[in-house]
Short mmCIF file of C-alpha atoms in Angstrom, two decimals:
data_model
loop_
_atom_site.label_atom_id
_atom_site.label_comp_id
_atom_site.label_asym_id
_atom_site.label_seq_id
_atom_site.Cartn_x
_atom_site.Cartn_y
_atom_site.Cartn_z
CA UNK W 1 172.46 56.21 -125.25
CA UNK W 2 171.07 55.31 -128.32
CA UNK W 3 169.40 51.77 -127.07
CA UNK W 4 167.92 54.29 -124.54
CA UNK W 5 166.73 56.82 -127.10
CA UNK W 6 165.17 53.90 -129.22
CA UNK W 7 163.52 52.60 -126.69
CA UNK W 8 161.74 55.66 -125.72
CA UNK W 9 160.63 56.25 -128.95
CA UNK W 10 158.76 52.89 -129.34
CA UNK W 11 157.12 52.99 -125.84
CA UNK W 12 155.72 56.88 -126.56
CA UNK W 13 155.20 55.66 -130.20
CA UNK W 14 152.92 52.66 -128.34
CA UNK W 15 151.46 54.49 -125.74
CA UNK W 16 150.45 57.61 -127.82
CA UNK W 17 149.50 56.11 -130.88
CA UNK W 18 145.98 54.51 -129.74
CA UNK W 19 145.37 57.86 -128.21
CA UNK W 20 146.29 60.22 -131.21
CA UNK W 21 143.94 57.29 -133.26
CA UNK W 22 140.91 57.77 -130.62
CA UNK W 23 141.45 61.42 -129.73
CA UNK W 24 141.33 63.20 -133.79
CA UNK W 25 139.64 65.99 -134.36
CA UNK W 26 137.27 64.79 -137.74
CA UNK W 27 139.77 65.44 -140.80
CA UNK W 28 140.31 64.69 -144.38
CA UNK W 29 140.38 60.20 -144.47
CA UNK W 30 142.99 60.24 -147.28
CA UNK W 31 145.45 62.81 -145.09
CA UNK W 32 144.10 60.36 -141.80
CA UNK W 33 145.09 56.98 -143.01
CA UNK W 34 148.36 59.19 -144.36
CA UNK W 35 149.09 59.64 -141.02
CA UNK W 36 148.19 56.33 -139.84
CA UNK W 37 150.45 54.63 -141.99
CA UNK W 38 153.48 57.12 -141.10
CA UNK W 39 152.85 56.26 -137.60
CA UNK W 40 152.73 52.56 -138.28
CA UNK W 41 155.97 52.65 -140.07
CA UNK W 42 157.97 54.74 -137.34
CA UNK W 43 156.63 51.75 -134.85
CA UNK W 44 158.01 49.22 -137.16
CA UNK W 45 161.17 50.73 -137.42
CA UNK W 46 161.43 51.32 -133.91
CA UNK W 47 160.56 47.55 -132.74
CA UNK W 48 162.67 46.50 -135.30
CA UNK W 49 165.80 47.94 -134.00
CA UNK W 50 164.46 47.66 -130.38
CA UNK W 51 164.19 44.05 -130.99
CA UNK W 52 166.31 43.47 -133.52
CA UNK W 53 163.79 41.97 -135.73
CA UNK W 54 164.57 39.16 -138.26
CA UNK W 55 162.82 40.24 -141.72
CA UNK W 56 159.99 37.91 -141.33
CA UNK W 57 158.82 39.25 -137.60
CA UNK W 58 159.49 42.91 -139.65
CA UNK W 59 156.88 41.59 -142.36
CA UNK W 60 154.69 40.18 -139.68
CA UNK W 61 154.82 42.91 -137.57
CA UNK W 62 153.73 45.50 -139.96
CA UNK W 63 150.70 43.35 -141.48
CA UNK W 64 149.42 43.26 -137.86
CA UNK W 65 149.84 46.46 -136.98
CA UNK W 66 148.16 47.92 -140.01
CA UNK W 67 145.27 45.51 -140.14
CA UNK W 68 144.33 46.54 -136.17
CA UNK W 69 144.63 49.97 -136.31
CA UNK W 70 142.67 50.73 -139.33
CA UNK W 71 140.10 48.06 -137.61
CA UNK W 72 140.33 49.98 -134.64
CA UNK W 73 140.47 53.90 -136.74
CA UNK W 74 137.13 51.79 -138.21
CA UNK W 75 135.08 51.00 -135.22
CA UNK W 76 136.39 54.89 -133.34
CA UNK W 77 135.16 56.47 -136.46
CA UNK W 78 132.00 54.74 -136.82
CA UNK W 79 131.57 55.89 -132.48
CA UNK W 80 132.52 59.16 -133.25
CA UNK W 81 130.06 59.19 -136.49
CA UNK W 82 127.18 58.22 -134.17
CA UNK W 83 128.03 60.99 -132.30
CA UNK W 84 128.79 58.52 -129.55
CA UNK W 85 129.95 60.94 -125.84
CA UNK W 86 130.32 57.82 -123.76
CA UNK W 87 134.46 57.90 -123.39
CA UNK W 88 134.01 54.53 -121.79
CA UNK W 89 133.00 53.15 -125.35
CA UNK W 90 136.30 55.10 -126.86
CA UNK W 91 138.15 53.11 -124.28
CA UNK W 92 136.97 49.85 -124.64
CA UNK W 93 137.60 50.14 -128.16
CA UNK W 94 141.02 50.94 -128.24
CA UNK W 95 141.53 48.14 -125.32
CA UNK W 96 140.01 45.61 -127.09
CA UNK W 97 142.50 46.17 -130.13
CA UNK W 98 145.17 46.66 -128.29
CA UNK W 99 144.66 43.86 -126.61
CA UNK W 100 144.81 42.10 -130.02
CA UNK W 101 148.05 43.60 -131.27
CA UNK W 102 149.55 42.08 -128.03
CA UNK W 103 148.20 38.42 -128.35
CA UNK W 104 148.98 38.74 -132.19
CA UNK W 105 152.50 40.02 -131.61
CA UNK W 106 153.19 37.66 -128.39
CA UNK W 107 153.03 34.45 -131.70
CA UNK W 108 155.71 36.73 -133.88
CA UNK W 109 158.39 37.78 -131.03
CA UNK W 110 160.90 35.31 -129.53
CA UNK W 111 160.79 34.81 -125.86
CA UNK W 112 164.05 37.87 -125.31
CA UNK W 113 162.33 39.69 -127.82
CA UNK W 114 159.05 39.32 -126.01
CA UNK W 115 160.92 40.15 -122.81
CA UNK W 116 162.32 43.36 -124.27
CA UNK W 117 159.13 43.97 -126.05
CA UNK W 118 157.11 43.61 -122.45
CA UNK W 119 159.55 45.92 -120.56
CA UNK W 120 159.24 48.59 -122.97
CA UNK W 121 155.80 49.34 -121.98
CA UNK W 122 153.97 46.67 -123.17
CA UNK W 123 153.19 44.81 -119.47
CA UNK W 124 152.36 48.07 -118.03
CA UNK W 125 149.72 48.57 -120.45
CA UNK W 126 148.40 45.13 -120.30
CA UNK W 127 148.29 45.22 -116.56
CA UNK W 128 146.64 48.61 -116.96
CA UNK W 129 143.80 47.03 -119.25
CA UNK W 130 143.42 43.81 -117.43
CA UNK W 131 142.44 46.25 -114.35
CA UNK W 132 139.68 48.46 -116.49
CA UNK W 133 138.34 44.79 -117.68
CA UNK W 134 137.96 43.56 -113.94
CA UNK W 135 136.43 47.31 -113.10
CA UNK W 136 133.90 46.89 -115.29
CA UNK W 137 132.68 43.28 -114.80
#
């Protein structure tokens, strides 16, 4: 039960996270990156005992995910900023960092805890932005 509970966390926590990040109404930055960083946290600790993360991956883990989602809080700000309406842009945006967090954390995970890490969403959403790459080539 609790395995099951975990792991639903960290695949909403995944899922929802690049849309809370893309979909904010314009706020405070200091109570914004608060935010961020709360939600980066609760994904740590979620993929850490999903995974069962040695302290290392833990370390790892949390540099990448807080360098790409402030890059990626960056680059949908500056959009947003320049007033930008095209969601397509949005999109791309948040698939191109995502699809850095999952290269970056495929070199930190072992191959079970890449297994684990890949049926808890992850392959679903890379399959899901492999196909709106090929749609718009």
């Amino acid at each position: 039960m609790r395995y099951k509970s975990i792991k639903f966390f960290g695949i909403s926590a995944l899922l929802l996270l690049p849309l809370w990040l893309g979909a904010q109404q314009p706020q405070d930055e200091a109570q914004e990156l608060k935010e961020l960083h709360e939600a980066i946290e609760q994904q740590v600790d979620s993929y850490t005992n999903l995974l069962d993360l040695e302290v290392w991956q833990t370390f790892y883990l949390d540099s990448i995910l807080t360098h790409d989602y402030e890059a990626m809080r960056e680059e949908l700000k500056g959009l947003r900023d320049a007033k930008m309406t095209n969601t397509d842009l949005y999109q791309q945006t948040r698939d191109k960092w995502n699809e850095q967090i999952y290269n970056s954390l495929e070199k930190v995970f072992n191959k079970e805890q890449w297994a684990k890490y890949l049926k808890s969403g992850a392959a679903r959403d890379k399959k899901s932005r492999d196909k709106r790459m090929a749609k718009k080539k």
